[in-house]
Amino acid sequence: MKKIFLTGASSGIGKAIAMALTEQGHEVWGTSRDASCLSNISRLHPARLDLSDSRSISDAFNAALAEAGHFDVVINNAGSGHFGPAENLSAESITNQFQLLVFGHIQLMQLALATMRAREHGLIINVTSLASRLPVPFMAAYNAAKAAMAAFIMSIQLELPDSRVHIIDLQPGDICTEFNNAVHKGAQYDSRYEAEVAKTWVMVERNMAAAPKPELVARHVLKLLEQINPPPRVTVGDTFQSKLAPFIFRFLPQRVRIWGLKKYYGL
Ligand SMILES: NC(=O)c1ccc[n+]([C@@H]2O[C@H](COP(=O)([O-])OP(=O)(O)OC[C@H]3O[C@@H](n4cnc5c(N)ncnc54)[C@H](OP(=O)(O)O)[C@@H]3O)[C@@H](O)[C@H]2O)c1
């Protein structure tokens, strides 16, 4: 039995991970901004955490740690996105994306790392995104935040001495969750972009509807927990998005990458 801290356990990928872990007998401290949204299942301990508030992150982690005694695994999963032209993105929404997906995630990773380094044991799984490498049009701040987090994780992986503390960058492709509902909320379109935004949104929705279920990510997480020497980066999703596209992308010149992504989203 492992003790696990998991953010964003109320919905989508986090909820599927929470279900899979508790079914396997693990104790999970799962978070939401509203703890009443968390499933009432045994071995799931509800915690309130808001990534937009750094105090809430440390309070939630420290209170859960005091209850649990230690964490074997911390899963940095919670997050949301935005949708709209980069040209018109307000400084506030860019800052908000970076607070949630970079500063909040880094803060939690550092809190986890401090306790794990003291015990010389532990696993941190950071859920970033394939959007860090294959950006989605009209999600510029989201793509950039995920890329920043991926670079930060790789930097820590370079610096950490060989030990039994492992950090993984888990990069999902499209996974069928409630993610797009939050993304589209409050979207503002500059009229010059209206047609392109609409075309892209159709593709984004279509991809999401056809995407694998979040239980696929949960199964990958269960496998990672069993590995003595887990991989530093893992991609999860359908074969084209998670395997073929990132592989081919590596060898393409930038001009062809941009052309290919435009074609993919019908732009
Ligand atoms: N679905 C995809 O296609 C996909 C692809 C690549 C990466 N990802 C990443 O996977 C992670 C989970 O996304 P999902 O698809 O499962 O989305 P989801 O179904 O919308 O779930 C998002 C989770 O994050 C929590 N959350 C949202 N904003 C938060 C905030 N400000 N503070 C604390 N918690 C917050 C939500 O909890 P409450 O609302 O209850 O607080 C919820 O539990 C995200 O980091 C996302 O970027 C998703």
JSON list of C-alpha atoms in Angstrom, two decimals, residues 26 83 120 210:
[
{"chain": "A", "resi": 26, "resn": "HIS", "atom": "CA", "xyz": [-3.58, 2.61, -2.00]},
{"chain": "A", "resi": 83, "resn": "PHE", "atom": "CA", "xyz": [-9.05, 29.30, -25.74]},
{"chain": "A", "resi": 120, "resn": "GLU", "atom": "CA", "xyz": [15.57, 9.16, 0.11]},
{"chain": "A", "resi": 210, "resn": "ALA", "atom": "CA", "xyz": [-12.79, 10.55, -30.20]}
]
